[in-house]
Amino acid sequence: MKVLKFGGTSVGSAQRMKDVAKLVCDGEQKIVVLSAMSGTTNTLVEISDYLYKKNQMSANEVINNLERKYAGVIDELYDSDEYKKLATEAVSVNFTCLRELAKNNFFTVFEEKIVLSQGEQMSTAMFNLYLNSIGVNSVLLPALDYMKIDKNGEPDSAYIREHLQTELSKLPADAALYITQGYICRNAYNEIDNLQRGGSDYSASLIGAAIKADEIQIWTDIDGMHNNDPRFVENTKPVANLSFEEAAELAYFGAKILHPTCILPAKLENIPVRLLNTMDPKAHGTLISTAITPHKIEAVAAKDGITAIKVKSGRMLLAYGYLRKVFECFDAHKTSIDMITTSEVGVSVTIDNTKHLDEIVNELKKFGTVTVEKDMVIICVVGDMNSNNVGFQSKIVSAFKDIPVRMVSYGGSNFNVSFLVKAEDKQRALQSLSDTLFN
Ligand code: ADP
Ligand code: ASP
Ligand code: MG
């Protein structure tokens, strides 16, 4: 069985939902994972912001506007009054839930996560009813009954596998399509939670891995992974094939088309992942598999919001155990490190989570002089960069001839070279890499 995930834009209007229905109804049984309609999760974030600030009036105004928008979509999506009524009843459960939460005098992360979960619940209910209305034998497969994260916020693969099988076995075996929610899950305390923004991709790969799917398809609004970020660079082109490792590096280092960690579950089970375009279903897209194209630089991505920390000390010279002490400061504050460079007299690292920056810096000061630089960007170049291939480094570095580079990292994997630059130089660096490597 295949798992197909459709993102927010792909289900962003009544017409788009109808187009997706045409795509998935080909007689082959599959699991369909949906995001919330585009804009909805952002609106739910806005509602939460008002409720944190105890501004119930504005929260209710936004809820009313959202409900009007959904009424419009329902009106357009279904032909019969019967289904319009069914869909209105379905989403009214979600709007009632939002209004009840808005009535409370308290609002915590617990309530926020319930608010954020409403979008996927609405899109899947509406889409499933639409399929039923056109005579397709589809059923809802509620994600909250099987998708789970543990105490560390990591997916609980064993739980997901077991409960997904159980939930599927309760549903008609001859159903044409099982429709489920991306993004939402339960946590270790059985509360409603989520897999972070953009997490529907992750849902799809976790489901695919759990059922050992034949293929995982991520359908979005672009024809696959492009060789550079199309939001910042002109003339980017789709990459036909990527290895799991290359795709994982690109996703982690900012290629928004994929959730940062969604490749790993597919890689572990060796399930090919295909990135496809809902607006242009015939386009080849990108196939992610074990195959690597030798000697090819495939793509570039950028990760924003990076902070660089340098610790300089003569004590590192010829000493052992120094780096361990430095890393322990980050470990103690559960802060992960992205890039590392070392010299005889110092070490530089980058982090993206600055929640405990002050504490970390305080402790690092025991070991040397500490400098912090904020508003940095990691530019990551991905491809077959096995050190036996000569020449790729000089080609890549030449793209930075006019751009100040703060750190360079190569050799951590065979698939990437990373550069740390100032945020203000990001666009220039991306464009220059495209011009040098691909155009
Ligand atoms: P969805 O809502 O379907 O999950 P996203 O907005 O999360 O879609 O991801 C698709 C978007 O990712 C594209 O519209 C594009 O702007 C952006 N993007 C960023 N980098 C890349 C890249 N390297 N290749 C393709 N798309 C990219
Ligand atoms: N709806 C969620 C979001 O907007 C999850 C997703 O679309 O992947 O982040
Ligand atoms: Mg996305």
Coordinates of C-alpha atoms and ligand atoms in Angstrom, one line a residue:
M1 CA 0.0 0.0 0.0
K2 CA 1.2 3.6 -0.7
V3 CA 0.9 6.5 1.6
L4 CA 0.1 9.9 -0.1
K5 CA 0.4 13.1 1.8
F6 CA -1.2 16.4 0.5
G7 CA 0.0 19.7 2.0
G8 CA -2.0 22.8 2.9
T9 CA -2.1 24.3 -0.6
S10 CA -3.1 21.0 -2.2
V11 CA -6.3 21.0 -0.1
G12 CA -6.5 24.8 0.2
S13 CA -9.8 25.3 -1.6
A14 CA -12.9 23.4 -2.6
Q15 CA -11.5 23.1 -6.2
R16 CA -8.2 21.8 -4.9
M17 CA -9.9 19.1 -2.8
K18 CA -11.8 18.0 -5.9
D19 CA -8.5 17.8 -7.8
V20 CA -6.9 15.7 -5.0
A21 CA -9.9 13.4 -5.1
K22 CA -9.4 12.8 -8.8
L23 CA -5.7 12.1 -8.1
V24 CA -6.2 9.5 -5.4
C25 CA -9.2 7.6 -6.9
D26 CA -7.4 5.2 -9.2
G27 CA -8.7 1.9 -7.8
E28 CA -5.6 1.3 -5.7
Q29 CA -6.1 1.1 -1.9
K30 CA -4.1 3.8 -0.1
I31 CA -3.6 5.9 3.0
V32 CA -4.1 9.6 2.4
V33 CA -2.6 12.0 4.9
L34 CA -3.9 15.6 4.8
S35 CA -2.6 18.8 6.2
A36 CA -5.0 21.6 7.3
M37 CA -6.2 23.9 4.5
S38 CA -3.5 26.5 3.8
G39 CA -3.6 29.4 6.2
T40 CA -5.6 27.5 8.8
T41 CA -2.8 26.5 11.1
N42 CA -1.5 30.1 11.0
T43 CA -4.9 31.3 11.9
L44 CA -5.1 28.8 14.8
V45 CA -1.7 30.2 16.0
E46 CA -3.2 33.7 15.9
I47 CA -6.2 32.6 17.9
S48 CA -3.8 31.0 20.5
D49 CA -1.8 34.2 20.6
Y50 CA -4.9 36.2 21.5
L51 CA -6.0 33.7 24.1
Y52 CA -2.5 33.8 25.8
K53 CA -3.0 37.5 26.0
K54 CA -6.6 37.0 27.4
N55 CA -8.0 38.9 24.5
Q56 CA -11.1 36.7 24.0
M57 CA -12.9 39.2 21.9
S58 CA -10.2 39.2 19.1
A59 CA -9.9 35.5 19.4
N60 CA -13.6 35.1 18.8
E61 CA -13.5 37.5 15.9
V62 CA -10.8 35.4 14.2
I63 CA -12.8 32.2 15.0
N64 CA -15.9 33.7 13.3
N65 CA -14.0 34.7 10.2
L66 CA -12.5 31.2 10.0
E67 CA -15.9 29.7 10.3
R68 CA -17.2 31.9 7.5
K69 CA -14.4 30.8 5.3
Y70 CA -15.1 27.1 5.9
A71 CA -18.9 27.7 5.3
G72 CA -17.9 29.1 1.9
V73 CA -15.7 26.1 1.1
I74 CA -18.5 23.7 2.2
D75 CA -21.0 25.5 0.0
E76 CA -18.7 25.1 -3.0
L77 CA -17.5 21.5 -2.3
Y78 CA -20.7 19.6 -2.1
D79 CA -23.5 19.4 -4.6
S80 CA -26.2 18.1 -2.3
D81 CA -27.8 19.8 0.8
E82 CA -27.4 16.5 2.6
Y83 CA -23.6 16.6 2.4
K84 CA -23.5 20.3 3.0
K85 CA -25.4 19.6 6.3
L86 CA -23.1 16.7 7.2
A87 CA -19.9 18.8 6.6
T88 CA -21.3 21.8 8.5
E89 CA -22.1 19.5 11.4
A90 CA -18.6 18.0 11.3
V91 CA -16.8 21.3 11.4
S92 CA -19.2 22.8 13.9
V93 CA -17.7 20.3 16.5
N94 CA -14.3 22.0 15.9
F95 CA -15.6 25.5 16.1
T96 CA -17.5 24.7 19.3
C97 CA -14.3 23.3 20.7
L98 CA -12.4 26.5 19.8
R99 CA -15.2 28.7 21.3
E100 CA -15.2 26.7 24.5
L101 CA -11.5 27.1 24.9
A102 CA -11.8 30.8 24.2
K103 CA -14.3 31.1 27.1
N104 CA -11.7 29.8 29.7
N105 CA -9.9 32.3 31.8
F106 CA -6.7 30.3 31.5
F107 CA -4.8 29.3 28.4
T108 CA -1.6 27.1 28.5
V109 CA 0.4 25.0 26.0
F110 CA -2.1 22.2 26.7
E111 CA -5.0 24.2 25.4
E112 CA -2.9 25.7 22.6
K113 CA -2.2 22.2 21.2
I114 CA -5.9 21.4 21.2
V115 CA -6.5 24.6 19.2
L116 CA -3.7 23.7 16.7
S117 CA -5.1 20.3 16.1
Q118 CA -8.4 21.5 14.7
G119 CA -7.2 22.3 11.2
E120 CA -6.3 18.7 10.2
Q121 CA -9.4 17.4 11.8
M122 CA -11.6 19.7 9.6
S123 CA -9.7 19.1 6.3
T124 CA -9.9 15.3 6.7
A125 CA -13.6 15.3 7.7
M126 CA -14.5 17.5 4.8
F127 CA -12.4 15.6 2.3
N128 CA -13.7 12.2 3.5
L129 CA -17.3 13.5 3.2
Y130 CA -16.6 14.8 -0.3
L131 CA -15.3 11.4 -1.4
N132 CA -18.4 9.7 0.1
S133 CA -20.6 12.2 -1.7
I134 CA -19.2 11.2 -5.1
G135 CA -19.6 7.5 -4.2
V136 CA -16.0 6.7 -3.1
N137 CA -15.8 4.1 -0.3
S138 CA -13.4 6.1 2.0
V139 CA -13.1 6.0 5.8
L140 CA -11.5 8.2 8.4
L141 CA -8.5 6.8 10.3
P142 CA -8.1 9.2 13.3
A143 CA -4.4 10.0 13.9
L144 CA -5.1 10.6 17.6
D145 CA -5.8 6.9 18.0
Y146 CA -2.3 5.8 16.8
M147 CA 0.2 8.6 16.3
K148 CA 2.3 9.1 19.4
I149 CA 5.4 10.9 20.7
D150 CA 7.4 10.0 23.8
K151 CA 8.6 12.1 26.7
N152 CA 11.4 13.5 24.6
G153 CA 9.0 14.5 21.8
E154 CA 10.3 11.8 19.6
P155 CA 7.9 9.5 17.7
D156 CA 7.2 6.2 19.5
S157 CA 7.6 3.9 16.5
A158 CA 6.6 0.7 18.3
Y159 CA 3.4 2.3 19.6
I160 CA 2.6 3.8 16.2
R161 CA 3.2 0.5 14.4
E162 CA 1.0 -1.5 16.8
H163 CA -1.8 0.9 17.1
L164 CA -2.0 1.8 13.4
Q165 CA -2.4 -1.9 12.6
T166 CA -5.1 -2.2 15.3
E167 CA -7.0 0.8 14.0
L168 CA -6.7 -0.3 10.4
S169 CA -8.0 -3.7 11.3
K170 CA -11.2 -2.1 12.9
L171 CA -12.0 -0.4 9.6
P172 CA -13.5 -2.1 6.5
A173 CA -10.7 -4.1 4.8
D174 CA -12.2 -3.2 1.4
A175 CA -12.2 0.6 1.9
A176 CA -10.8 2.3 -1.2
L177 CA -9.0 5.0 0.9
Y178 CA -8.1 5.6 4.5
I179 CA -8.1 9.3 5.2
T180 CA -6.0 10.4 8.2
Q181 CA -4.6 13.6 9.7
G182 CA -1.0 14.7 9.4
Y183 CA 0.7 16.8 12.1
I184 CA -1.4 15.8 15.1
C185 CA -0.6 13.2 17.6
R186 CA -0.8 12.3 21.3
N187 CA 2.1 12.7 23.7
A188 CA 3.5 10.5 26.5
Y189 CA 0.7 11.7 28.8
N190 CA -2.0 11.0 26.2
E191 CA -2.6 14.7 25.6
I192 CA -3.2 16.1 22.2
D193 CA 0.1 17.3 20.7
N194 CA 1.7 17.8 17.3
L195 CA 4.8 17.0 15.3
Q196 CA 5.8 20.7 15.0
R197 CA 5.0 23.0 12.1
G198 CA 5.2 21.3 8.7
G199 CA 4.9 18.0 10.5
S200 CA 2.4 16.4 8.2
D201 CA 5.3 15.2 6.1
Y202 CA 6.7 13.5 9.2
S203 CA 3.3 11.8 9.8
A204 CA 3.3 10.4 6.3
S205 CA 6.8 8.9 6.6
L206 CA 6.0 7.5 10.1
I207 CA 2.9 5.9 8.8
G208 CA 4.7 4.6 5.7
A209 CA 7.4 3.1 7.9
A210 CA 4.9 1.6 10.3
I211 CA 3.0 -0.3 7.5
K212 CA 6.1 -0.9 5.4
A213 CA 4.5 1.0 2.6
D214 CA 5.6 0.4 -1.1
E215 CA 6.1 4.2 -1.4
I216 CA 5.6 7.4 0.4
Q217 CA 4.4 10.3 -1.8
I218 CA 4.6 13.9 -0.6
W219 CA 2.3 16.0 -2.8
T220 CA 2.8 19.8 -2.7
D221 CA 2.7 22.9 -4.7
I222 CA 6.0 22.5 -6.6
D223 CA 7.4 19.9 -8.9
G224 CA 9.8 18.3 -6.4
M225 CA 12.9 19.3 -4.5
H226 CA 14.6 22.2 -6.4
N227 CA 18.3 22.7 -6.6
N228 CA 18.0 25.9 -4.6
D229 CA 15.4 27.7 -2.6
P230 CA 12.8 29.1 -5.1
R231 CA 11.7 31.7 -2.6
F232 CA 15.1 33.4 -2.8
V233 CA 16.7 32.3 -6.1
E234 CA 15.6 32.6 -9.7
N235 CA 15.7 29.8 -12.2
T236 CA 15.8 26.9 -9.8
K237 CA 15.3 23.4 -11.3
P238 CA 13.8 20.2 -9.9
V239 CA 16.2 17.5 -8.9
A240 CA 15.1 14.2 -10.4
N241 CA 16.8 11.8 -7.9
L242 CA 18.2 12.2 -4.4
S243 CA 19.6 9.7 -2.0
F244 CA 18.0 9.5 1.5
E245 CA 21.1 11.1 3.0
E246 CA 21.1 14.0 0.5
A247 CA 17.4 14.6 1.0
A248 CA 17.7 14.4 4.8
E249 CA 20.5 17.0 4.8
L250 CA 18.5 19.3 2.6
A251 CA 15.4 19.0 4.7
Y252 CA 17.3 19.5 7.9
F253 CA 19.2 22.5 6.5
G254 CA 16.1 24.4 5.5
A255 CA 14.5 23.0 2.3
K256 CA 11.0 23.8 3.4
I257 CA 9.4 21.3 1.0
L258 CA 10.3 18.6 3.6
H259 CA 9.9 18.5 7.4
P260 CA 13.5 18.5 8.8
T261 CA 13.3 14.9 10.2
C262 CA 10.8 13.2 7.9
I263 CA 13.3 11.3 5.8
L264 CA 14.7 9.1 8.6
P265 CA 11.7 6.8 9.1
A266 CA 11.6 6.1 5.3
K267 CA 15.3 5.5 5.2
L268 CA 15.3 3.0 8.0
E269 CA 12.7 0.9 6.2
N270 CA 14.1 1.7 2.8
I271 CA 10.9 3.0 1.4
P272 CA 11.2 5.3 -1.6
V273 CA 9.8 8.8 -1.1
R274 CA 8.5 10.7 -4.1
L275 CA 7.9 14.5 -4.1
L276 CA 5.1 15.4 -6.5
N277 CA 3.2 18.5 -7.6
T278 CA -0.6 18.5 -7.1
M279 CA -0.8 21.4 -9.7
D280 CA 1.2 19.4 -12.3
P281 CA 0.7 15.7 -11.5
K282 CA 2.5 14.5 -14.6
A283 CA 5.8 16.2 -13.7
H284 CA 8.5 13.7 -12.6
G285 CA 9.2 15.4 -9.3
T286 CA 11.9 14.0 -7.1
L287 CA 12.5 10.4 -6.2
I288 CA 14.3 9.8 -3.0
S289 CA 15.9 6.4 -2.6
T290 CA 19.1 4.6 -1.8
A291 CA 20.5 5.5 -5.2
I292 CA 23.1 8.2 -5.3
T293 CA 24.2 10.0 -8.5
P294 CA 28.0 9.9 -8.5
H295 CA 30.0 13.1 -8.7
K296 CA 26.9 15.3 -8.8
I297 CA 26.3 18.4 -6.7
E298 CA 22.6 18.2 -6.3
A299 CA 21.2 21.2 -4.4
V300 CA 21.6 24.0 -1.9
A301 CA 19.6 24.9 1.1
A302 CA 19.7 27.5 3.9
K303 CA 18.9 27.3 7.6
D304 CA 18.0 30.6 9.2
G305 CA 18.1 31.8 12.8
I306 CA 21.6 30.4 13.6
T307 CA 23.8 31.6 16.5
A308 CA 27.5 31.0 16.4
I309 CA 29.5 30.6 19.7
K310 CA 33.2 30.7 19.8
V311 CA 35.3 29.6 22.8
K312 CA 39.0 30.6 22.5
S313 CA 41.5 29.3 25.0
G314 CA 45.2 28.5 25.1
R315 CA 44.2 25.6 27.3
M316 CA 43.0 23.6 24.3
L317 CA 46.5 23.4 23.0
L318 CA 47.7 19.8 23.3
A319 CA 45.1 19.1 25.9
Y320 CA 42.6 16.3 25.9
G321 CA 39.1 16.4 27.4
Y322 CA 38.7 20.1 26.5
L323 CA 36.0 19.5 23.8
R324 CA 34.1 17.2 26.1
K325 CA 33.8 19.9 28.7
V326 CA 32.6 22.4 26.1
F327 CA 30.0 20.0 24.7
E328 CA 28.8 19.1 28.2
C329 CA 27.6 22.7 28.6
F330 CA 25.3 22.2 25.6
D331 CA 24.3 18.7 26.7
A332 CA 23.3 20.0 30.2
H333 CA 20.9 22.4 28.5
K334 CA 19.5 19.9 25.9
T335 CA 20.8 22.2 23.2
S336 CA 21.8 20.5 20.0
I337 CA 24.8 21.7 17.9
D338 CA 24.6 22.0 14.1
M339 CA 28.1 22.9 12.9
I340 CA 31.5 22.6 14.6
T341 CA 34.9 23.8 13.6
T342 CA 38.0 23.5 15.7
S343 CA 41.5 24.9 15.7
E344 CA 44.4 24.4 18.2
V345 CA 43.2 27.4 20.2
G346 CA 39.5 27.4 19.9
V347 CA 36.3 25.8 18.9
S348 CA 33.2 27.4 17.2
V349 CA 29.8 25.8 17.2
T350 CA 26.4 26.8 16.0
I351 CA 23.0 26.3 17.6
D352 CA 19.5 27.2 16.5
N353 CA 17.7 26.9 19.9
T354 CA 18.8 29.9 22.0
K355 CA 16.4 29.2 24.9
H356 CA 19.4 28.5 27.2
L357 CA 22.0 30.7 25.5
D358 CA 22.8 32.8 28.6
E359 CA 23.3 29.8 30.8
I360 CA 25.4 28.0 28.2
V361 CA 27.6 31.1 27.7
N362 CA 28.0 31.6 31.4
E363 CA 29.3 28.0 31.8
L364 CA 31.6 28.2 28.7
K365 CA 33.3 31.2 30.2
K366 CA 35.0 28.8 32.6
F367 CA 36.9 27.4 29.6
G368 CA 37.9 30.4 27.6
T369 CA 36.9 33.7 26.0
V370 CA 33.4 33.4 24.6
T371 CA 32.0 35.3 21.6
V372 CA 28.4 35.1 20.4
E373 CA 27.2 36.1 16.9
K374 CA 23.5 36.1 16.2
D375 CA 21.5 36.3 12.9
M376 CA 23.6 33.8 11.1
V377 CA 22.6 31.4 8.3
I378 CA 23.9 28.0 7.5
I379 CA 24.2 27.5 3.7
C380 CA 24.4 23.8 3.0
V381 CA 25.6 22.4 -0.4
V382 CA 24.5 18.8 -0.9
G383 CA 25.5 16.0 -3.3
D384 CA 28.0 13.2 -3.7
M385 CA 31.0 14.8 -1.9
N386 CA 33.0 11.7 -1.2
S387 CA 36.6 12.9 -0.6
N388 CA 37.8 10.8 -3.5
N389 CA 36.0 13.2 -5.9
V390 CA 38.4 16.0 -6.6
G391 CA 37.5 19.5 -7.5
F392 CA 34.1 20.0 -6.0
Q393 CA 35.4 21.9 -3.0
S394 CA 37.2 24.6 -5.1
K395 CA 34.1 25.0 -7.3
I396 CA 31.8 25.5 -4.3
V397 CA 34.3 27.8 -2.5
S398 CA 34.6 30.0 -5.6
A399 CA 30.9 30.9 -5.2
F400 CA 31.9 32.7 -2.0
K401 CA 34.6 34.8 -3.4
D402 CA 32.8 38.1 -2.5
I403 CA 31.0 36.9 0.6
P404 CA 32.3 36.9 4.1
V405 CA 32.3 33.3 5.5
R406 CA 32.4 32.8 9.3
M407 CA 32.7 29.0 9.4
V408 CA 33.1 26.1 7.0
S409 CA 32.4 22.5 7.7
Y410 CA 33.2 19.5 5.5
G411 CA 33.8 15.8 6.2
G412 CA 31.1 15.2 8.7
S413 CA 29.3 13.3 6.0
N414 CA 30.0 12.4 2.4
F415 CA 27.0 14.5 1.4
N416 CA 27.4 18.1 2.5
V417 CA 29.6 21.1 2.8
S418 CA 28.3 23.9 5.1
F419 CA 29.1 27.5 5.3
L420 CA 28.1 30.0 8.0
V421 CA 27.3 33.5 6.7
K422 CA 25.5 36.5 8.1
A423 CA 21.8 36.6 7.4
E424 CA 22.2 39.8 5.3
D425 CA 24.4 37.8 2.9
K426 CA 22.1 34.8 2.5
Q427 CA 20.3 35.7 -0.7
R428 CA 23.6 36.7 -2.4
A429 CA 25.3 33.5 -1.3
L430 CA 22.4 31.3 -2.6
Q431 CA 22.2 33.1 -5.9
S432 CA 26.0 32.9 -6.4
L433 CA 26.0 29.2 -5.7
S434 CA 23.2 28.7 -8.2
D435 CA 25.1 30.7 -10.8
T436 CA 28.4 28.8 -10.1
L437 CA 27.0 25.3 -9.7
F438 CA 23.9 24.9 -11.8
N439 CA 23.4 27.7 -14.3
Ligands
ADP1 P1 3.0 22.0 1.9 O1 2.0 22.9 2.5 O2 2.5 21.2 0.8 O3 3.6 21.1 3.0 P2 5.3 23.7 2.0 O4 5.0 25.1 1.8 O5 5.6 23.2 3.4 O6 4.2 22.8 1.3 O7 6.6 23.3 1.1 C1 6.6 23.6 -0.3 C2 7.3 24.9 -0.5 O8 8.7 24.7 -0.1 C3 7.4 25.4 -1.9 O9 6.3 26.1 -2.3 C4 8.7 26.2 -1.9 O10 8.5 27.6 -1.8 C5 9.4 25.8 -0.6 N1 10.8 25.4 -0.9 C6 11.9 25.8 -0.2 N2 13.0 25.2 -0.6 C7 12.6 24.4 -1.6 C8 13.4 23.5 -2.5 N3 14.7 23.3 -2.4 N4 12.7 22.8 -3.4 C9 11.3 23.0 -3.5 N5 10.6 23.8 -2.7 C10 11.2 24.5 -1.8
ASP2 N1 -0.8 22.2 9.2 C1 0.5 22.1 9.9 C2 1.3 23.4 9.5 O1 0.8 24.3 8.9 C3 1.3 20.9 9.4 C4 1.6 20.8 8.0 O2 1.0 21.5 7.1 O3 2.5 20.0 7.7 O4 2.4 23.5 10.0
MG3 MG 5.1 21.5 4.5

